mmCIF file of C-alpha atoms and ligand atoms in Angstrom:
data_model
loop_
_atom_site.group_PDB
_atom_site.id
_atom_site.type_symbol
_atom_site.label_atom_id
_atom_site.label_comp_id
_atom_site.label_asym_id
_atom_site.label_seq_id
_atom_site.Cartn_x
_atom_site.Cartn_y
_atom_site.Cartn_z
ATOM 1 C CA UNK A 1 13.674 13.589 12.128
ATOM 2 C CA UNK A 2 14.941 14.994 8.828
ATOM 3 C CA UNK A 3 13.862 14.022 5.707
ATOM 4 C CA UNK A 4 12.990 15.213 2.213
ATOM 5 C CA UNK A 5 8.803 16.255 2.384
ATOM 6 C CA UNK A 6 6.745 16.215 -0.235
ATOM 7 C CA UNK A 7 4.484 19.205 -0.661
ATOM 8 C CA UNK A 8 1.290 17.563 0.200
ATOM 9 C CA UNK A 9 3.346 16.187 3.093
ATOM 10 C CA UNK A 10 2.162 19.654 4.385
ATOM 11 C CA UNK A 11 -1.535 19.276 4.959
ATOM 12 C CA UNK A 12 -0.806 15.736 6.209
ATOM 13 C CA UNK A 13 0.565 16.946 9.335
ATOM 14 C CA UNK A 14 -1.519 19.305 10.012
ATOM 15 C CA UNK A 15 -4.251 16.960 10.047
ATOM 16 C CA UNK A 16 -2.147 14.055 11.831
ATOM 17 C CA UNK A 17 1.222 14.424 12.429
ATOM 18 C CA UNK A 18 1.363 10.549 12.152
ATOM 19 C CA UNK A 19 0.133 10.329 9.189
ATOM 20 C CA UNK A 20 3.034 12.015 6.865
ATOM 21 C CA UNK A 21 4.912 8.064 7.958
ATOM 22 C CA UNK A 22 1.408 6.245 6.547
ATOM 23 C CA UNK A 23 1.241 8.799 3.288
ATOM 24 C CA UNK A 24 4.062 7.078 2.098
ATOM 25 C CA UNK A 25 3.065 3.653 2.757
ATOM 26 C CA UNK A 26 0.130 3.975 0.382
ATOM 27 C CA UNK A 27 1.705 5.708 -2.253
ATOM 28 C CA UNK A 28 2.143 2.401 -4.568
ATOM 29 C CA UNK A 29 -1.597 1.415 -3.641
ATOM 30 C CA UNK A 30 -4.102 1.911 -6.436
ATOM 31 C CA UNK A 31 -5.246 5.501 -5.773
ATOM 32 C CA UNK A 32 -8.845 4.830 -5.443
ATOM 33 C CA UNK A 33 -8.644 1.765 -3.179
ATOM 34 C CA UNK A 34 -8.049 4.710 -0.394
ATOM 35 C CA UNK A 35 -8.895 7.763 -0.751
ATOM 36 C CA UNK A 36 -11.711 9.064 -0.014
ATOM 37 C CA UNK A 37 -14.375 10.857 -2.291
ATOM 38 C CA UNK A 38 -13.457 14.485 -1.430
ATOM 39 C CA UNK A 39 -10.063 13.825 -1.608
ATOM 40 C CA UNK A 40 -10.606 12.394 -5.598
ATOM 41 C CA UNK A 41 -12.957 15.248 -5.895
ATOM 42 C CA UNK A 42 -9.752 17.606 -4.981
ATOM 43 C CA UNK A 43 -7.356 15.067 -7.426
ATOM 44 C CA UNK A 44 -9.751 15.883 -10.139
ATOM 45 C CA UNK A 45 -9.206 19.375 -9.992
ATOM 46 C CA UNK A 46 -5.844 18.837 -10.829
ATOM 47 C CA UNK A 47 -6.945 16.142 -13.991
ATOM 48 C CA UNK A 48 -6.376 18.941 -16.631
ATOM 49 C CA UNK A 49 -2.882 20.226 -15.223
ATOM 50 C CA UNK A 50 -1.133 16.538 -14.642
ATOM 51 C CA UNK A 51 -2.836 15.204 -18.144
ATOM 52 C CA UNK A 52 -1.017 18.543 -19.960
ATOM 53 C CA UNK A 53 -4.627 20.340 -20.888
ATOM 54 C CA UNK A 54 -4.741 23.475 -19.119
ATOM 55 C CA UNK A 55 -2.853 25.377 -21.867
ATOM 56 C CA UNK A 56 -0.663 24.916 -24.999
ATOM 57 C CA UNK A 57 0.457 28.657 -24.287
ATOM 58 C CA UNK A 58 4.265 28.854 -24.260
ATOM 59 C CA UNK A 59 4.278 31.551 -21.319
ATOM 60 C CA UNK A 60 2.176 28.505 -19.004
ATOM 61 C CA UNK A 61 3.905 25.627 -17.117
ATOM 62 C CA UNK A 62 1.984 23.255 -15.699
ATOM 63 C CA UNK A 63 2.614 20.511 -13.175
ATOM 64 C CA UNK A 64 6.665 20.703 -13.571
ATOM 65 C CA UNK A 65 9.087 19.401 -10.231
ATOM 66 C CA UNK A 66 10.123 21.686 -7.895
ATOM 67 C CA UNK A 67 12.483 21.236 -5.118
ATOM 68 C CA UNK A 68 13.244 23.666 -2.072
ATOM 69 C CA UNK A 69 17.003 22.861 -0.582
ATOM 70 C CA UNK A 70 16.042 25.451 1.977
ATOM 71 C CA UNK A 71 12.799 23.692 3.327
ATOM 72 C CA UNK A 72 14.031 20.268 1.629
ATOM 73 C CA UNK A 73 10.770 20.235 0.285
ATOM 74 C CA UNK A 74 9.727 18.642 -3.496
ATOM 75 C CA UNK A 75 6.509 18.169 -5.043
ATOM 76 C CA UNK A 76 4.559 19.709 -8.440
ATOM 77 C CA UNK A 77 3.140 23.099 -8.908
ATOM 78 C CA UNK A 78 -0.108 23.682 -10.500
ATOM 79 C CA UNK A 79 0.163 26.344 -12.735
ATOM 80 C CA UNK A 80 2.560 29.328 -13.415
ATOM 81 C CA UNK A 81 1.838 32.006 -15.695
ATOM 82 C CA UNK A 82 5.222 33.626 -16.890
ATOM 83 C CA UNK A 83 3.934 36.701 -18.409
ATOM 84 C CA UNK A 84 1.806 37.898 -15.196
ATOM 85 C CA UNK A 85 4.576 35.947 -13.216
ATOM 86 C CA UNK A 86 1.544 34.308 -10.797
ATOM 87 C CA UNK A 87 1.603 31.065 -9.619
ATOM 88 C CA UNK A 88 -1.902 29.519 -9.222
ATOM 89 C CA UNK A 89 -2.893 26.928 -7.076
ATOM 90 C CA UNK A 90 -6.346 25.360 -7.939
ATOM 91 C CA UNK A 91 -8.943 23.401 -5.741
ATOM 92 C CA UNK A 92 -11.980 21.394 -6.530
ATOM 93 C CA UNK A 93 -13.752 23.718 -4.063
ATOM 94 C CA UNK A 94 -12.984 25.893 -1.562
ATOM 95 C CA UNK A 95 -15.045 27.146 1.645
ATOM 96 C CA UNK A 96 -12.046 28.248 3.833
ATOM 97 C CA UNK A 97 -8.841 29.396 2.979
ATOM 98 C CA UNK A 98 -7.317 26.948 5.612
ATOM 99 C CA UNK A 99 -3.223 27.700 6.586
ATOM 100 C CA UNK A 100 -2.575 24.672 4.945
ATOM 101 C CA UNK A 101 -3.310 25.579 1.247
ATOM 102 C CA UNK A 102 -1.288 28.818 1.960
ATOM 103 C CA UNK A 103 1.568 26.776 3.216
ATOM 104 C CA UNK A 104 0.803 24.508 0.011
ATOM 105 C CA UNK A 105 1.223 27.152 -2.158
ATOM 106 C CA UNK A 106 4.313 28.659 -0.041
ATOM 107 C CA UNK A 107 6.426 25.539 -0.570
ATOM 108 C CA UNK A 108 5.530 25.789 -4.199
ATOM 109 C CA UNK A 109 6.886 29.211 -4.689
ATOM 110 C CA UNK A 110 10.398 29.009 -2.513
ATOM 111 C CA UNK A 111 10.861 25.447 -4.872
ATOM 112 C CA UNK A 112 10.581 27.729 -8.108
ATOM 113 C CA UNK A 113 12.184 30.524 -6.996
ATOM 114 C CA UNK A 114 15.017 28.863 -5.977
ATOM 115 C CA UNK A 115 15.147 27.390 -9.255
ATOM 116 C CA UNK A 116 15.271 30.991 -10.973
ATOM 117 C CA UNK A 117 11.533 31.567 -11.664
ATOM 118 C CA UNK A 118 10.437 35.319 -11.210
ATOM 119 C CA UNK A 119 7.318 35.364 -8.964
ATOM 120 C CA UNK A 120 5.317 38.189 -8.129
ATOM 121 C CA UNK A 121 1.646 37.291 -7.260
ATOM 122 C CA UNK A 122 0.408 33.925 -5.881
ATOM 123 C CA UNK A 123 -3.492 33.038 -5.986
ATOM 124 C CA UNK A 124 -5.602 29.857 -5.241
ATOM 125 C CA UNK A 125 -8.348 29.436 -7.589
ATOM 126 C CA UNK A 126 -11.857 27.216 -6.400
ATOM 127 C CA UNK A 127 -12.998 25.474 -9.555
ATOM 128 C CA UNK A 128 -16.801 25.264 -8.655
ATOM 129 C CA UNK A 129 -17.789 28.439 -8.101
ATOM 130 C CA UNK A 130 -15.437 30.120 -10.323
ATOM 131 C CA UNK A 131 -13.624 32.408 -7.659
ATOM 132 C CA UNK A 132 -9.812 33.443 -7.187
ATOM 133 C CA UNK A 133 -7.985 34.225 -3.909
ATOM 134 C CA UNK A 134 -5.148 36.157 -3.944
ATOM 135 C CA UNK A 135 -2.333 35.462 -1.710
ATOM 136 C CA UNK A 136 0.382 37.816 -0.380
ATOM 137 C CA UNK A 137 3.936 36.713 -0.694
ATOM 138 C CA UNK A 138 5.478 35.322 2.353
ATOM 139 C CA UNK A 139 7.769 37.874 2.994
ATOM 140 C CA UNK A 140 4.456 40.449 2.611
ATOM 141 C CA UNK A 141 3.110 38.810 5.187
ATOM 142 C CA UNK A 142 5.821 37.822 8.137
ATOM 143 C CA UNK A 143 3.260 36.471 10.631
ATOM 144 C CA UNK A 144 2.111 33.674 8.234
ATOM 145 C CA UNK A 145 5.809 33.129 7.003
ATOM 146 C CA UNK A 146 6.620 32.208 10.706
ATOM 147 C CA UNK A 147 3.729 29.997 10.955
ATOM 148 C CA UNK A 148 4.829 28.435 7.786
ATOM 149 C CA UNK A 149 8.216 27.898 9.362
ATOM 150 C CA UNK A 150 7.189 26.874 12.645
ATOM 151 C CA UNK A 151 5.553 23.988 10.756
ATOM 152 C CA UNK A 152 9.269 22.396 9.098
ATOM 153 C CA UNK A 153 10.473 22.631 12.814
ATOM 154 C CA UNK A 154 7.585 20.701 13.999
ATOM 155 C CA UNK A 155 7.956 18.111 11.280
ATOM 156 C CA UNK A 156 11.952 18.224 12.188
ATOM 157 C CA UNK A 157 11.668 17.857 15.899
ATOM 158 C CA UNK A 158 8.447 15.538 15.873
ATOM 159 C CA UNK A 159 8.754 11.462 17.511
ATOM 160 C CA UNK A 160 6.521 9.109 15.899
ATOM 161 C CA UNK A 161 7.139 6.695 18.882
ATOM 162 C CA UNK A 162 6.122 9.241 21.605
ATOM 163 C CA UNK A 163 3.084 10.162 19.384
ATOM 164 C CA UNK A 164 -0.332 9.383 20.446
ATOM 165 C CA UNK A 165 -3.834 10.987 18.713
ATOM 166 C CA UNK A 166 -6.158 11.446 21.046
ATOM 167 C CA UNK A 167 -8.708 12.798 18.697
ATOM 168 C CA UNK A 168 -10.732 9.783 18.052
ATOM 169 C CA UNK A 169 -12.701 11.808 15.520
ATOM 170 C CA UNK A 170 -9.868 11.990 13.138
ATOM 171 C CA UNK A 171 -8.782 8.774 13.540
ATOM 172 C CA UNK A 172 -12.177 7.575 12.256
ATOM 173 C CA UNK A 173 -12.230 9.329 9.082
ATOM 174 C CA UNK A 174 -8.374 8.842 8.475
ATOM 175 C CA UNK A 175 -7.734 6.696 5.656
ATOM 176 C CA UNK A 176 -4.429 5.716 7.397
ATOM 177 C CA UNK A 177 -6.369 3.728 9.961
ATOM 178 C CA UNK A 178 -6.239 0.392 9.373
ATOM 179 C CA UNK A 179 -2.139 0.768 9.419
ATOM 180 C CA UNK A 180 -2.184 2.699 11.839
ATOM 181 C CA UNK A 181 -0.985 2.080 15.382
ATOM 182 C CA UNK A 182 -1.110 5.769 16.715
ATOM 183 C CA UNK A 183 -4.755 6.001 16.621
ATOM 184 C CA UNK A 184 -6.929 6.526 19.508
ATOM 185 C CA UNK A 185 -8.305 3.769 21.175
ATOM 186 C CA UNK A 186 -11.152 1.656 19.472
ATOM 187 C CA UNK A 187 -10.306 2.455 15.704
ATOM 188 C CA UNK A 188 -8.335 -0.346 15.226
ATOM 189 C CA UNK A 189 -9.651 -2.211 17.460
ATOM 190 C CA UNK A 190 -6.924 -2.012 20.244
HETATM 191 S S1 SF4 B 201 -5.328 6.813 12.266
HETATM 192 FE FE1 SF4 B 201 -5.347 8.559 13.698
HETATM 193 S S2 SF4 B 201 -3.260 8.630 14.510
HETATM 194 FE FE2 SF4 B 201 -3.190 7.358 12.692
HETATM 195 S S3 SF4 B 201 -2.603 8.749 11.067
HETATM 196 FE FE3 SF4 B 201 -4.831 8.647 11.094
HETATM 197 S S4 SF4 B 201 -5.503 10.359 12.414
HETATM 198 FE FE4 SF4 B 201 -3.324 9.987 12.777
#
């Protein structure tokens, strides 16, 4: 399939592939009717930036569109900072840098340069304890650029219909479950 993703589209798959068709399903749903406590944990880290708090500093956006025609990707950044040109990505907490915030952060950067912003330095910044993670720039580091495009061709080539999640775990803590009909056996009952 081709379609327009959203950003968080991202981490979606790489949880559940079947899930990115579910995401969208729920999007009108009251927010807190389904989603689990970590994930308003995460949502809360991101309060400040959509509510326009972070920063009344001219050289900070915060939370604007961006839109890659080359991934056909769209979604919000978190924060750029024009005079360091950085773009910051910020979690509620972070244990792991998992490939997904990288890719996360990736989409976010080829949406802004492609709309003209200057970007030199990328970092992902864990709220709780305070702590920064720099990033390289995908084309400073080719091996997670590939993974990062091996990803759009896996959303592009994948068939809901022939899909089938055998990890039951998954299914079980998926919020997506009661929709869902590509769940492993038991979860919904079937
Ligand atoms: S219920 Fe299972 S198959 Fe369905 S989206 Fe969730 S994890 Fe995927």
């Amino acid at each position: 399939m081709e379609m327009i993703l959203k950003i968080s589209n991202l981490n979606d798959f790489i949880f559940c592939p079947a899930s990115i068709y579910y995401h969208g399903m729920y999007e009108d749903v009251e927010r807190n009717v389904y989603q689990e406590k970590a994930q308003l944990a995460g949502t809360f880290a991101h309060k400040t930036v959509d509510k326009g708090k972070y920063s009344t500093r001219k050289d900070i956006l915060q939370g604007i569109e961006v839109y890659s025609e080359r991934y056909k990707i769209q979604g919000k950044i978190d924060i750029y900072e024009g005079n360091t040109k950085t773009l910051i990505e910020r979690k509620n907490k972070i244990t792991t840098i998992y490939d997904g915030y990288i890719f996360q952060i990736y989409a976010q950067y080829y949406g802004m340069t492609e709309m003209g912003y200057e970007i030199e330095k990328l970092k992902i910044y864990s709220f709780s304890d305070n702590k920064t993670y720099p990033i390289k720039l995908p084309d400073d580091d080719l091996e997670m650029k590939k993974k990062f495009e091996n990803l759009f061709e896996a959303i592009n080539t994948f068939e809901l219909s022939e899909f089938r999640q055998n990890n039951i775990e998954k299914c079980k803590r998926c919020i997506y479950a009661p929709l869902c009909v590509q769940g492993g056996e038991n979860v919904n009952g079937v």
